[in-house]
Short mmCIF file of N, CA and C in Angstrom, two decimals:
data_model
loop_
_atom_site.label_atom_id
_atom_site.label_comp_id
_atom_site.label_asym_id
_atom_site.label_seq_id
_atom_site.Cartn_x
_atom_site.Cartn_y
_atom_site.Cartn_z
N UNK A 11 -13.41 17.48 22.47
CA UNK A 11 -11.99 17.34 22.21
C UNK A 11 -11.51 18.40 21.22
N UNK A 12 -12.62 18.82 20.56
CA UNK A 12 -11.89 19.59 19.13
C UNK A 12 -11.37 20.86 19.97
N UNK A 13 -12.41 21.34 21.11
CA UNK A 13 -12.42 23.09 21.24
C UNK A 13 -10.65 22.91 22.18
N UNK A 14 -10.50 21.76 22.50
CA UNK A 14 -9.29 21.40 24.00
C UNK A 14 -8.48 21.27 23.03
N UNK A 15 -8.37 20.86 21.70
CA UNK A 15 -7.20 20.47 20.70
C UNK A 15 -6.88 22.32 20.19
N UNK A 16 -8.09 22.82 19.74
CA UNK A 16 -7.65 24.28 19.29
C UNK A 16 -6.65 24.84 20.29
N UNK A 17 -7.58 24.69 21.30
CA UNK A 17 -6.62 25.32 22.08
C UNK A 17 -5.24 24.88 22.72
N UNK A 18 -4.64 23.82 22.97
CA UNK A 18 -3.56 23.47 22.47
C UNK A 18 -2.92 24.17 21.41
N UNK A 19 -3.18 24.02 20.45
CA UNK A 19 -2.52 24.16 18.90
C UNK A 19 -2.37 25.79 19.28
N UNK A 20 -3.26 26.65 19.78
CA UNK A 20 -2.89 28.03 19.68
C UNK A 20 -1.52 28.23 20.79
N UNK A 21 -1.29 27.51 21.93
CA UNK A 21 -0.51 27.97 22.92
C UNK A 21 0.64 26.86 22.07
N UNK A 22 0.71 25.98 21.66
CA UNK A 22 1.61 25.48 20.76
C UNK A 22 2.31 26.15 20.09
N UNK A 23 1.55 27.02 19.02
CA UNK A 23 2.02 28.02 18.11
C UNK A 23 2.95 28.86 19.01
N UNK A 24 2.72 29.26 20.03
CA UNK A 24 3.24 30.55 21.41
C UNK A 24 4.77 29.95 21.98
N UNK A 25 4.23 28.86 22.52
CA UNK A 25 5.30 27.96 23.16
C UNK A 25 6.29 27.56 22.67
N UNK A 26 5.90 26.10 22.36
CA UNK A 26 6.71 25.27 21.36
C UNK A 26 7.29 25.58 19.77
N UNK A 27 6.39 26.45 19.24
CA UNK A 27 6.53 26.47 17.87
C UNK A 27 6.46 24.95 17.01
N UNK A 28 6.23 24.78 16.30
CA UNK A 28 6.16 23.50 14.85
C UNK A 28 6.92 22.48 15.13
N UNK A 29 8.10 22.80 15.72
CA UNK A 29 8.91 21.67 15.52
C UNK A 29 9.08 20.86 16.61
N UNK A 30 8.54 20.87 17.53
CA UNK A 30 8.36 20.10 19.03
C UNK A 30 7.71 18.63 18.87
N UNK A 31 7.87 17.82 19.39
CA UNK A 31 6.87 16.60 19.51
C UNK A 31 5.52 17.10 19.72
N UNK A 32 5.28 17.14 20.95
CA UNK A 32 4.21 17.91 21.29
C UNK A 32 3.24 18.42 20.08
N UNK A 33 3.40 19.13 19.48
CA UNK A 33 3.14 20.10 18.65
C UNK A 33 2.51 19.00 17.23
N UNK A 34 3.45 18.03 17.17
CA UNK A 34 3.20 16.75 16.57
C UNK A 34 2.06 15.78 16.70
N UNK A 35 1.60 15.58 17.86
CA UNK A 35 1.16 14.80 18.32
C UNK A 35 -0.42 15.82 18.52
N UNK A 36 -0.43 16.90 18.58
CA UNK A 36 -0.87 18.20 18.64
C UNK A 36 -2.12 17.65 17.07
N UNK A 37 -1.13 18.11 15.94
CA UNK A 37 -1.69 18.51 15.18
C UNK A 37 -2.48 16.91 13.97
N UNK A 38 -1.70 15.89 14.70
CA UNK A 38 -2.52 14.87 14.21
C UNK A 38 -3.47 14.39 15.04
N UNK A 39 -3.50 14.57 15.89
CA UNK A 39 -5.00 14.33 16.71
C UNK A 39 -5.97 15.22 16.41
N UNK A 40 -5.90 16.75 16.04
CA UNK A 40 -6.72 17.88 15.90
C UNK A 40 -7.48 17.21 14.74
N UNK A 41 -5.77 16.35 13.43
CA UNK A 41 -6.91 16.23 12.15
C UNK A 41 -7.76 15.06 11.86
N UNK A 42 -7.61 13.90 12.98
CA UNK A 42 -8.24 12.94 13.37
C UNK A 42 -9.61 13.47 13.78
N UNK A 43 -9.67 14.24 14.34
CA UNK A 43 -10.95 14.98 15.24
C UNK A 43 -12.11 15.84 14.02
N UNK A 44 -11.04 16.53 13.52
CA UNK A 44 -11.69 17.58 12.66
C UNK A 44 -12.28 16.65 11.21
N UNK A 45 -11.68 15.44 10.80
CA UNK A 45 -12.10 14.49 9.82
C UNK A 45 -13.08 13.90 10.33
N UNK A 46 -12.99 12.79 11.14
CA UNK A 46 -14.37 12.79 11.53
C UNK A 46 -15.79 13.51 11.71
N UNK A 47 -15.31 14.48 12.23
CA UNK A 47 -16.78 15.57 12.00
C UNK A 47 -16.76 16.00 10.74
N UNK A 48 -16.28 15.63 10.22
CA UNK A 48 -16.72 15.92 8.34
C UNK A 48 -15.95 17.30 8.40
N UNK A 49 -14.88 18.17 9.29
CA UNK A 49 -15.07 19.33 8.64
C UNK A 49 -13.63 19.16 7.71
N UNK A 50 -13.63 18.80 6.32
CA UNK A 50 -12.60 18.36 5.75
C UNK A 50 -11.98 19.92 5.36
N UNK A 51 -12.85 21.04 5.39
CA UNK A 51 -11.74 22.24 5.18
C UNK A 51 -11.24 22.81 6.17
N UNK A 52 -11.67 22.72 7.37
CA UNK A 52 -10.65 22.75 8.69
C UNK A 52 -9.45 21.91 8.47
N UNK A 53 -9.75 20.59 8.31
CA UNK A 53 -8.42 19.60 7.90
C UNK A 53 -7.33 20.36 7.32
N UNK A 54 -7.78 20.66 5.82
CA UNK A 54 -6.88 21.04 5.19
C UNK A 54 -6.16 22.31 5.42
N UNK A 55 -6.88 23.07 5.79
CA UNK A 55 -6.30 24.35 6.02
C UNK A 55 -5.41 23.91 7.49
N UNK A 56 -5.39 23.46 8.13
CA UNK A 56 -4.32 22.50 9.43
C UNK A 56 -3.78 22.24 8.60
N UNK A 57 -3.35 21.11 8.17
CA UNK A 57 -2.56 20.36 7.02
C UNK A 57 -1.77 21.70 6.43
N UNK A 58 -2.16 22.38 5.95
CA UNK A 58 -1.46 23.78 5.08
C UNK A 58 -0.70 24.67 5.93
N UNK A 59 -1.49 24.49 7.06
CA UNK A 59 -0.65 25.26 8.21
C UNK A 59 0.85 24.72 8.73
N UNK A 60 0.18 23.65 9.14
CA UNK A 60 0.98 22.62 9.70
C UNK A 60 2.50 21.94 8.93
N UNK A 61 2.26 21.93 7.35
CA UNK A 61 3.39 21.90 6.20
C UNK A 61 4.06 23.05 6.23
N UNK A 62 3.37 24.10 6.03
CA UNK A 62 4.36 25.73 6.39
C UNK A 62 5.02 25.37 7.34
N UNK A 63 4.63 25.34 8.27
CA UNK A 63 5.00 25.97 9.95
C UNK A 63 6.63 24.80 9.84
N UNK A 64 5.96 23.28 9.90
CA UNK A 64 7.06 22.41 9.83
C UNK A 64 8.32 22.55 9.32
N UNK A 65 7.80 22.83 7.73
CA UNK A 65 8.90 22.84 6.95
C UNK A 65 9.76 23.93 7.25
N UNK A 66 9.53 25.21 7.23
CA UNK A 66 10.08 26.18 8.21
C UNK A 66 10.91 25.96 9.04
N UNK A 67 10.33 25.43 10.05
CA UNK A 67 10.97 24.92 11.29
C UNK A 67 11.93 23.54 11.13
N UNK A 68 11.54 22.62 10.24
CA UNK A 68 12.85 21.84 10.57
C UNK A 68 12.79 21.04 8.74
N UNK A 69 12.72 21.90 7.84
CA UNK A 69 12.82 21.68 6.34
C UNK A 69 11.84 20.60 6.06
N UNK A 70 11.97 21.10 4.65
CA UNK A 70 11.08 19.77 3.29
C UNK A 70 11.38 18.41 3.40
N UNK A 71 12.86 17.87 3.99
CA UNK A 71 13.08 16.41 3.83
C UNK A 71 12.84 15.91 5.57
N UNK A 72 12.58 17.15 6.08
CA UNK A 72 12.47 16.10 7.81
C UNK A 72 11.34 14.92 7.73
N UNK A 73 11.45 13.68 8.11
CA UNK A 73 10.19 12.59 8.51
C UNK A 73 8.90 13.52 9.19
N UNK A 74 9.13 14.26 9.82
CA UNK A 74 7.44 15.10 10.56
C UNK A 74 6.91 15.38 9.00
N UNK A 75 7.69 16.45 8.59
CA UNK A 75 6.98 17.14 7.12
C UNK A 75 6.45 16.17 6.27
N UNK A 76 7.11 15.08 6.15
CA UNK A 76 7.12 14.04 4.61
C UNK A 76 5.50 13.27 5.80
N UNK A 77 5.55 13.01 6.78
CA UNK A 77 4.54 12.16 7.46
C UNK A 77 3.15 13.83 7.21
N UNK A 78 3.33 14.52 7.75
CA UNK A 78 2.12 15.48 7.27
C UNK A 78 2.12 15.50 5.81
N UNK A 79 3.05 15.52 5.26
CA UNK A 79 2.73 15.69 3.33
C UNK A 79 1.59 14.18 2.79
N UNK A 80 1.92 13.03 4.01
CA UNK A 80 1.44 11.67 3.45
C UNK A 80 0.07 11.81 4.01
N UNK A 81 -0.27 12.54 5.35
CA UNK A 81 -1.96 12.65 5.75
C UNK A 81 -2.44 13.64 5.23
N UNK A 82 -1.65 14.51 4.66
CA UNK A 82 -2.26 15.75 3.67
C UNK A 82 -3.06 15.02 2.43
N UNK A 83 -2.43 14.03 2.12
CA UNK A 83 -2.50 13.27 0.70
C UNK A 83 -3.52 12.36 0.77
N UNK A 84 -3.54 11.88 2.09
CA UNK A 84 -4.67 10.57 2.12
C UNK A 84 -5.95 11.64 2.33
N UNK A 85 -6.00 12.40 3.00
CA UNK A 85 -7.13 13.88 2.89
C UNK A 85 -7.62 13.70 1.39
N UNK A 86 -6.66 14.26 0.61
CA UNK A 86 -7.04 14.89 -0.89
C UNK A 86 -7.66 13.90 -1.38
N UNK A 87 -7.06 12.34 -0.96
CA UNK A 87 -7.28 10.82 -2.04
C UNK A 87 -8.62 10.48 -1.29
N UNK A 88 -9.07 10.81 -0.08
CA UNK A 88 -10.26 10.48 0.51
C UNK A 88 -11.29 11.54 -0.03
N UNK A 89 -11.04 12.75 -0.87
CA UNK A 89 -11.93 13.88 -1.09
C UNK A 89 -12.20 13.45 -2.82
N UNK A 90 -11.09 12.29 -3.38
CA UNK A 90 -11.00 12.03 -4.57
C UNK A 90 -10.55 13.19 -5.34
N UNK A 91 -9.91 13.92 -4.67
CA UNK A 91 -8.92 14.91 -5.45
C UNK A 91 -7.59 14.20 -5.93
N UNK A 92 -7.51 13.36 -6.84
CA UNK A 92 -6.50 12.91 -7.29
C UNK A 92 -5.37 13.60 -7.36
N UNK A 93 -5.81 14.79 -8.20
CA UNK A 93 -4.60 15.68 -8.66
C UNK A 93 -3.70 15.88 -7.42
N UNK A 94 -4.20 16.74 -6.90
CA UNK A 94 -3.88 17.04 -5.31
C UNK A 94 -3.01 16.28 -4.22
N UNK A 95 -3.75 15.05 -4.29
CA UNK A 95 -3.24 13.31 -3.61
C UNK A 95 -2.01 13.41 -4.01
N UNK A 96 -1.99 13.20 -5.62
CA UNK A 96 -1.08 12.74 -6.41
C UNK A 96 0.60 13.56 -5.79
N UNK A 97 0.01 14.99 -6.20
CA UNK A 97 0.99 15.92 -6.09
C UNK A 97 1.71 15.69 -5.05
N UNK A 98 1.26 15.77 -3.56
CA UNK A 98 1.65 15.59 -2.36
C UNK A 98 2.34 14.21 -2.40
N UNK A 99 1.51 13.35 -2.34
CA UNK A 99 2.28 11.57 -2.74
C UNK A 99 3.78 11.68 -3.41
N UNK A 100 4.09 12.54 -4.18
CA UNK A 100 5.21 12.64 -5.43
C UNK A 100 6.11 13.03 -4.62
N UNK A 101 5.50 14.40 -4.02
CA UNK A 101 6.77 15.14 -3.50
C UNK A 101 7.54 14.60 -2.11
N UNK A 102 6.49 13.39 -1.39
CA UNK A 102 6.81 13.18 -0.17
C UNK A 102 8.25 12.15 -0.94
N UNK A 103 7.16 11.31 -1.78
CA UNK A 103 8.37 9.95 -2.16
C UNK A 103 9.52 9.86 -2.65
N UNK A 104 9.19 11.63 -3.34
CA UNK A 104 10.55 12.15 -3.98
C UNK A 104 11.54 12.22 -2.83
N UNK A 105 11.18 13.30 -1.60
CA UNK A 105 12.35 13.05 -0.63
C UNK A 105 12.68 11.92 0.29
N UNK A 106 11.29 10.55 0.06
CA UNK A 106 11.96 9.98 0.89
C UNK A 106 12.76 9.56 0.73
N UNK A 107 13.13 8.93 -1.21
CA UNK A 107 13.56 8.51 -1.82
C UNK A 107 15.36 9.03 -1.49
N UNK A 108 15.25 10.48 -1.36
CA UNK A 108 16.38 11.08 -0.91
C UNK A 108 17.30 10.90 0.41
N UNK A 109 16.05 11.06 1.35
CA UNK A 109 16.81 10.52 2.37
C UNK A 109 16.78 9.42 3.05
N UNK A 110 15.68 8.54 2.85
CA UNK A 110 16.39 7.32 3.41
C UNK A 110 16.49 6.17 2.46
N UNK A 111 16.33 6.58 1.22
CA UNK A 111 16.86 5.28 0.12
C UNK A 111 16.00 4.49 -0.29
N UNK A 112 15.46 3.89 -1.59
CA UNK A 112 14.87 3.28 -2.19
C UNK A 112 14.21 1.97 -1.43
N UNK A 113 15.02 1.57 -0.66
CA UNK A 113 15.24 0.28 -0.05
C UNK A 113 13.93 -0.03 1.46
N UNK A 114 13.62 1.31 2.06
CA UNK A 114 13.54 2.07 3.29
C UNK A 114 11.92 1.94 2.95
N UNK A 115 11.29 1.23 4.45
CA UNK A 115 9.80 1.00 4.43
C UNK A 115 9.07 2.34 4.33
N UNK A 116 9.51 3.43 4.49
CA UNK A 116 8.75 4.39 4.43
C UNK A 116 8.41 5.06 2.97
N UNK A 117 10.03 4.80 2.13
CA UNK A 117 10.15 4.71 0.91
C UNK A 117 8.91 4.08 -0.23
N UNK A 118 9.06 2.96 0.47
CA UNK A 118 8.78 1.87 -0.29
C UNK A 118 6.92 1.82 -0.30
N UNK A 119 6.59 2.47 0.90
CA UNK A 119 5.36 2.74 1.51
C UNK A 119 4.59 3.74 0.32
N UNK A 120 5.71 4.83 0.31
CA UNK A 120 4.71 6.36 -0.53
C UNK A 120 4.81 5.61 -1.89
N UNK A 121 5.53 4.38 -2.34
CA UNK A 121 5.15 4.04 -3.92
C UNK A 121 4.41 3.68 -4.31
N UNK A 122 3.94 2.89 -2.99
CA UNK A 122 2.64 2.09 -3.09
C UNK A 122 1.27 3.50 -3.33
N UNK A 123 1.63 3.84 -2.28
CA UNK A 123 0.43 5.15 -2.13
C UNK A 123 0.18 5.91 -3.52
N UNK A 124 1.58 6.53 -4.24
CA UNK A 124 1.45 6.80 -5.77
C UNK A 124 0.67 5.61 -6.81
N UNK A 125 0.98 4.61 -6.73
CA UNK A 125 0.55 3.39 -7.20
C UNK A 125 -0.92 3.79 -7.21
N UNK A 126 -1.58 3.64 -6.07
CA UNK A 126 -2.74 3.90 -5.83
C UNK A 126 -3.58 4.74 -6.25
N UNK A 127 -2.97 5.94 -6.26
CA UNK A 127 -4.00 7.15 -6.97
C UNK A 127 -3.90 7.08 -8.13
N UNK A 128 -2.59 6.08 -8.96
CA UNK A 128 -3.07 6.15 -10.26
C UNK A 128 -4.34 5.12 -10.54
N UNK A 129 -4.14 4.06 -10.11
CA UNK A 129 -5.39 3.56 -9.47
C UNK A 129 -6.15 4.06 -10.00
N UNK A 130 -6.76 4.59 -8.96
CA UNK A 130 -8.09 5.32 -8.61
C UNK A 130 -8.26 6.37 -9.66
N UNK A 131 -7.21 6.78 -10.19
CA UNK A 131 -7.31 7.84 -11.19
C UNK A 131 -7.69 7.10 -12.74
N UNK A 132 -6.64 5.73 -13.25
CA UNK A 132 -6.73 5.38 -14.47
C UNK A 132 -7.92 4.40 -14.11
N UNK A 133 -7.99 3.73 -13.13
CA UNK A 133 -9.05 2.23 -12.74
C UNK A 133 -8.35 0.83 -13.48
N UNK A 134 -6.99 1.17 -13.67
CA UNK A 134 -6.52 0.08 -14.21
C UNK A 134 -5.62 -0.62 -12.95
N UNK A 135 -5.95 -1.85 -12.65
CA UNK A 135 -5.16 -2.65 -11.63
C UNK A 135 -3.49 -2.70 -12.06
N UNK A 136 -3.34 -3.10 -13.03
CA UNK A 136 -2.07 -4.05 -13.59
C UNK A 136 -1.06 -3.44 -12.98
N UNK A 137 -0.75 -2.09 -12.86
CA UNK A 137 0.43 -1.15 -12.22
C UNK A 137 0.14 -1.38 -10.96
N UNK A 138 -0.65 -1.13 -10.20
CA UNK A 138 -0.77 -0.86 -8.82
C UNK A 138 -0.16 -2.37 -8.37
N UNK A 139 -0.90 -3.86 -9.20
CA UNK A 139 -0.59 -4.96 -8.81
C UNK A 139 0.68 -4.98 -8.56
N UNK A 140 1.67 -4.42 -9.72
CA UNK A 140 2.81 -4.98 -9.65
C UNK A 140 3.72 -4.10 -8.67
N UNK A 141 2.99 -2.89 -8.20
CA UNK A 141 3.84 -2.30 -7.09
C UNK A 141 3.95 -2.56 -5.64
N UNK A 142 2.63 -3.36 -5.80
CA UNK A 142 1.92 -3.80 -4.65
C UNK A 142 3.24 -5.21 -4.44
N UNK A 143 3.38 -5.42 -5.52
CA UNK A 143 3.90 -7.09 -5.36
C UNK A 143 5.12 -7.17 -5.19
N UNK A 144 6.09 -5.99 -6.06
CA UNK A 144 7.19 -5.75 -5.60
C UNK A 144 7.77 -4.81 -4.27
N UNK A 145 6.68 -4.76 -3.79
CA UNK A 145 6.94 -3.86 -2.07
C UNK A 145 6.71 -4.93 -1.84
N UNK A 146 5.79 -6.00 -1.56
CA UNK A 146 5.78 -6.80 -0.96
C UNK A 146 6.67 -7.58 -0.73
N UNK A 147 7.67 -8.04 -1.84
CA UNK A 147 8.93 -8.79 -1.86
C UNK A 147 9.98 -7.93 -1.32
N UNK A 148 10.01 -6.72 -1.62
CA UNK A 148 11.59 -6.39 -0.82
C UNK A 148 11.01 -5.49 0.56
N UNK A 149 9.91 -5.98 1.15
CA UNK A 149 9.29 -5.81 2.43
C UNK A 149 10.02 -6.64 3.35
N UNK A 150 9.36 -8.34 2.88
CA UNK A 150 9.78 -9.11 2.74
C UNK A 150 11.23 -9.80 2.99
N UNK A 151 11.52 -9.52 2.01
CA UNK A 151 13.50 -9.67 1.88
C UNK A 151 14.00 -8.89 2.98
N UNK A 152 13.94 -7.51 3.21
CA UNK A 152 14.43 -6.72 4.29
C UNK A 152 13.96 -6.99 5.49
N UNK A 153 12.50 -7.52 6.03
CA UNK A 153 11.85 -7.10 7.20
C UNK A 153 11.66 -7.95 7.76
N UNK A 154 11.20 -8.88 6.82
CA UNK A 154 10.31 -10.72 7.45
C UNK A 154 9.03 -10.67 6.90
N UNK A 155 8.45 -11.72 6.69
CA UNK A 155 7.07 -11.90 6.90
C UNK A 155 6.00 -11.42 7.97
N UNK A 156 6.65 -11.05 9.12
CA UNK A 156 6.23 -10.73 10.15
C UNK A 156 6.07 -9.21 10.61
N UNK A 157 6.93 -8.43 9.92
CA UNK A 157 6.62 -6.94 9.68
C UNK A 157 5.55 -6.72 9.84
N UNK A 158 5.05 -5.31 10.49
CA UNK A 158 3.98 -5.41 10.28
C UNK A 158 3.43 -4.17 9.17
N UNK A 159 4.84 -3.70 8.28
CA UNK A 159 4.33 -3.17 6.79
C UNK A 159 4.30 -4.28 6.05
N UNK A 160 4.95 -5.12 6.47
CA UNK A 160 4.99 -5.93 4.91
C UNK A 160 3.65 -6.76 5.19
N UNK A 161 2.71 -7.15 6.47
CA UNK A 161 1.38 -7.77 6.94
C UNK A 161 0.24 -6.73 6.20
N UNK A 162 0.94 -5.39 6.04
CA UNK A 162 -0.44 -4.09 5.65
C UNK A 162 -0.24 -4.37 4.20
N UNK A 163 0.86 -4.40 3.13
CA UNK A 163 1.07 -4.60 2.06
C UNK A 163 0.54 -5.49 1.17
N UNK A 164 0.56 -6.64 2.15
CA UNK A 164 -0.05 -8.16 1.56
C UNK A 164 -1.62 -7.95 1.52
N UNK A 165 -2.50 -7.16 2.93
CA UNK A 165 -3.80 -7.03 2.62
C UNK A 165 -4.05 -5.93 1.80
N UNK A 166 -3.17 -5.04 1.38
CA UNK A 166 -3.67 -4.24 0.53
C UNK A 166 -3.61 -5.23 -1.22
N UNK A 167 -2.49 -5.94 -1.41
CA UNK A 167 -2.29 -6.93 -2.62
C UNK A 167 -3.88 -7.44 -2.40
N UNK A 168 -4.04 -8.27 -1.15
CA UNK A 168 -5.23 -9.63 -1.28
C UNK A 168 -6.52 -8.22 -1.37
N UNK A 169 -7.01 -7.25 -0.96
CA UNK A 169 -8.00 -6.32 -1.05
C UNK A 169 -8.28 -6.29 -2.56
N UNK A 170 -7.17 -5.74 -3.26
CA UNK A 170 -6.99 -5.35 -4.60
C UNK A 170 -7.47 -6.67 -5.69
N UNK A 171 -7.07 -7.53 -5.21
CA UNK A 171 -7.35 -9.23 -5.71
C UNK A 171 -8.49 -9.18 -5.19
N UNK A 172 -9.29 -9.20 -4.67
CA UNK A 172 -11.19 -9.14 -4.26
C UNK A 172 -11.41 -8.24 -5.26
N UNK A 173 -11.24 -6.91 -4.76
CA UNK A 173 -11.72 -5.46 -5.36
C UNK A 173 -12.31 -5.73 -7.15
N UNK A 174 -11.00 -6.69 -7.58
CA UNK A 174 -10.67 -6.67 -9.15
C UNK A 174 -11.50 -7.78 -9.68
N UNK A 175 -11.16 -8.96 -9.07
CA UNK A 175 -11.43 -10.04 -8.77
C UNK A 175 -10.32 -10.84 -9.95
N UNK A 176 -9.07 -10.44 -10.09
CA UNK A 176 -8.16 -10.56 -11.18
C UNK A 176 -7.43 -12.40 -10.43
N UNK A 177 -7.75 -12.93 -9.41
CA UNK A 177 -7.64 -13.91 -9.35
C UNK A 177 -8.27 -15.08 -9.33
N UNK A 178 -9.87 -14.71 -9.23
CA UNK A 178 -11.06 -15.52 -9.00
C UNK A 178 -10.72 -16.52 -9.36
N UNK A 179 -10.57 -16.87 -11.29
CA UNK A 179 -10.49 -17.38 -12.02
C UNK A 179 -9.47 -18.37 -12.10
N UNK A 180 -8.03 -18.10 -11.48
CA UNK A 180 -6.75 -18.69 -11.80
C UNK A 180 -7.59 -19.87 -10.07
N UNK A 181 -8.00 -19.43 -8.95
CA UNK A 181 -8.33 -20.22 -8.04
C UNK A 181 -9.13 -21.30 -8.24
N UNK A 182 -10.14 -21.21 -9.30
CA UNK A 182 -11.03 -22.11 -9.47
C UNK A 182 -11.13 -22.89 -10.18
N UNK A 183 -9.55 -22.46 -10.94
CA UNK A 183 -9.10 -23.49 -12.06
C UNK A 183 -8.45 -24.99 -11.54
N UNK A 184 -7.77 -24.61 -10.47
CA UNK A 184 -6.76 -25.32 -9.96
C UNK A 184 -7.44 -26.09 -8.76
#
């Protein structure tokens, strides 16, 4: 699949250029492919490509760019490059924040994700909990219980509650 994805991506580049569906659908399957085989600097250098080329083609605040800026990021946070994660995480949430509003699951999604690398960066729960908890509520409030961000939100809350084990205690009291 990888050598049939390159090649795609090169007549992509020819054809379509960056901003096509195609081209989309193109370059997240390539980094699905290329992660798995461990080659994480093929990834990135796609990812780097793929942010140029985009942003170029249809700017910094389009949903394609901000969605490659968020698998660029889970890359860096899976390599434990915090810094890196972080950076990308900021800048996506910064515009989503811009264009589709505080309120907006996609929004509400990259806070969590920032949440996280501080996480992983400080190892302190207490922040992440409470970002975790307040996405969860205006998931919630906006979407239903039945969402199925606000269903990913809640197992990332109950994960984090194992992980920590910051509820063990209050369960076994009661």
């Amino acid at each position: 699949a990888e050598v049939e994805l390159q090649q795609v991506r090169a007549r992509m580049e020819k054809i379509w250029a960056w901003d096509h569906v195609a081209s989309q659908y193109c370059i997240k399957s390539l980094a699905q492919v290329l992660t798995a085989r461990g080659k994480l600097d093929d990834t990135r250098l796609l990812y780097a490509d793929a942010l140029n080329g985009v942003g170029r083609g249809l700017g910094s605040e389009h949903p394609w760019t901000l969605e490659l800026q968020n698998d660029a990021a889970c890359l860096y946070l899976r390599e434990e490059n915090w810094n890196m994660a972080k950076h990308l995480f900021q800048k996506a949430y910064k515009a989503k924040l811009h264009v589709f509003g505080r309120s907006h699951r996609t929004t509400l999604k990259a806070l969590c994700n920032l949440g996280l690398v501080e996480y992983l960066q400080r190892g302190d729960p207490e922040k992440f909990e409470s970002d975790l908890s307040s996405t969860l509520d205006s998931l919630r409030g906006i979407y239903g219980d039945m969402d199925i961000d606000t269903a990913e939100v809640a197992r990332q809350l109950i994960r984090l509650y194992f992980m920590t084990e910051n509820r063990s205690e209050e369960h076994t009291s009661e």
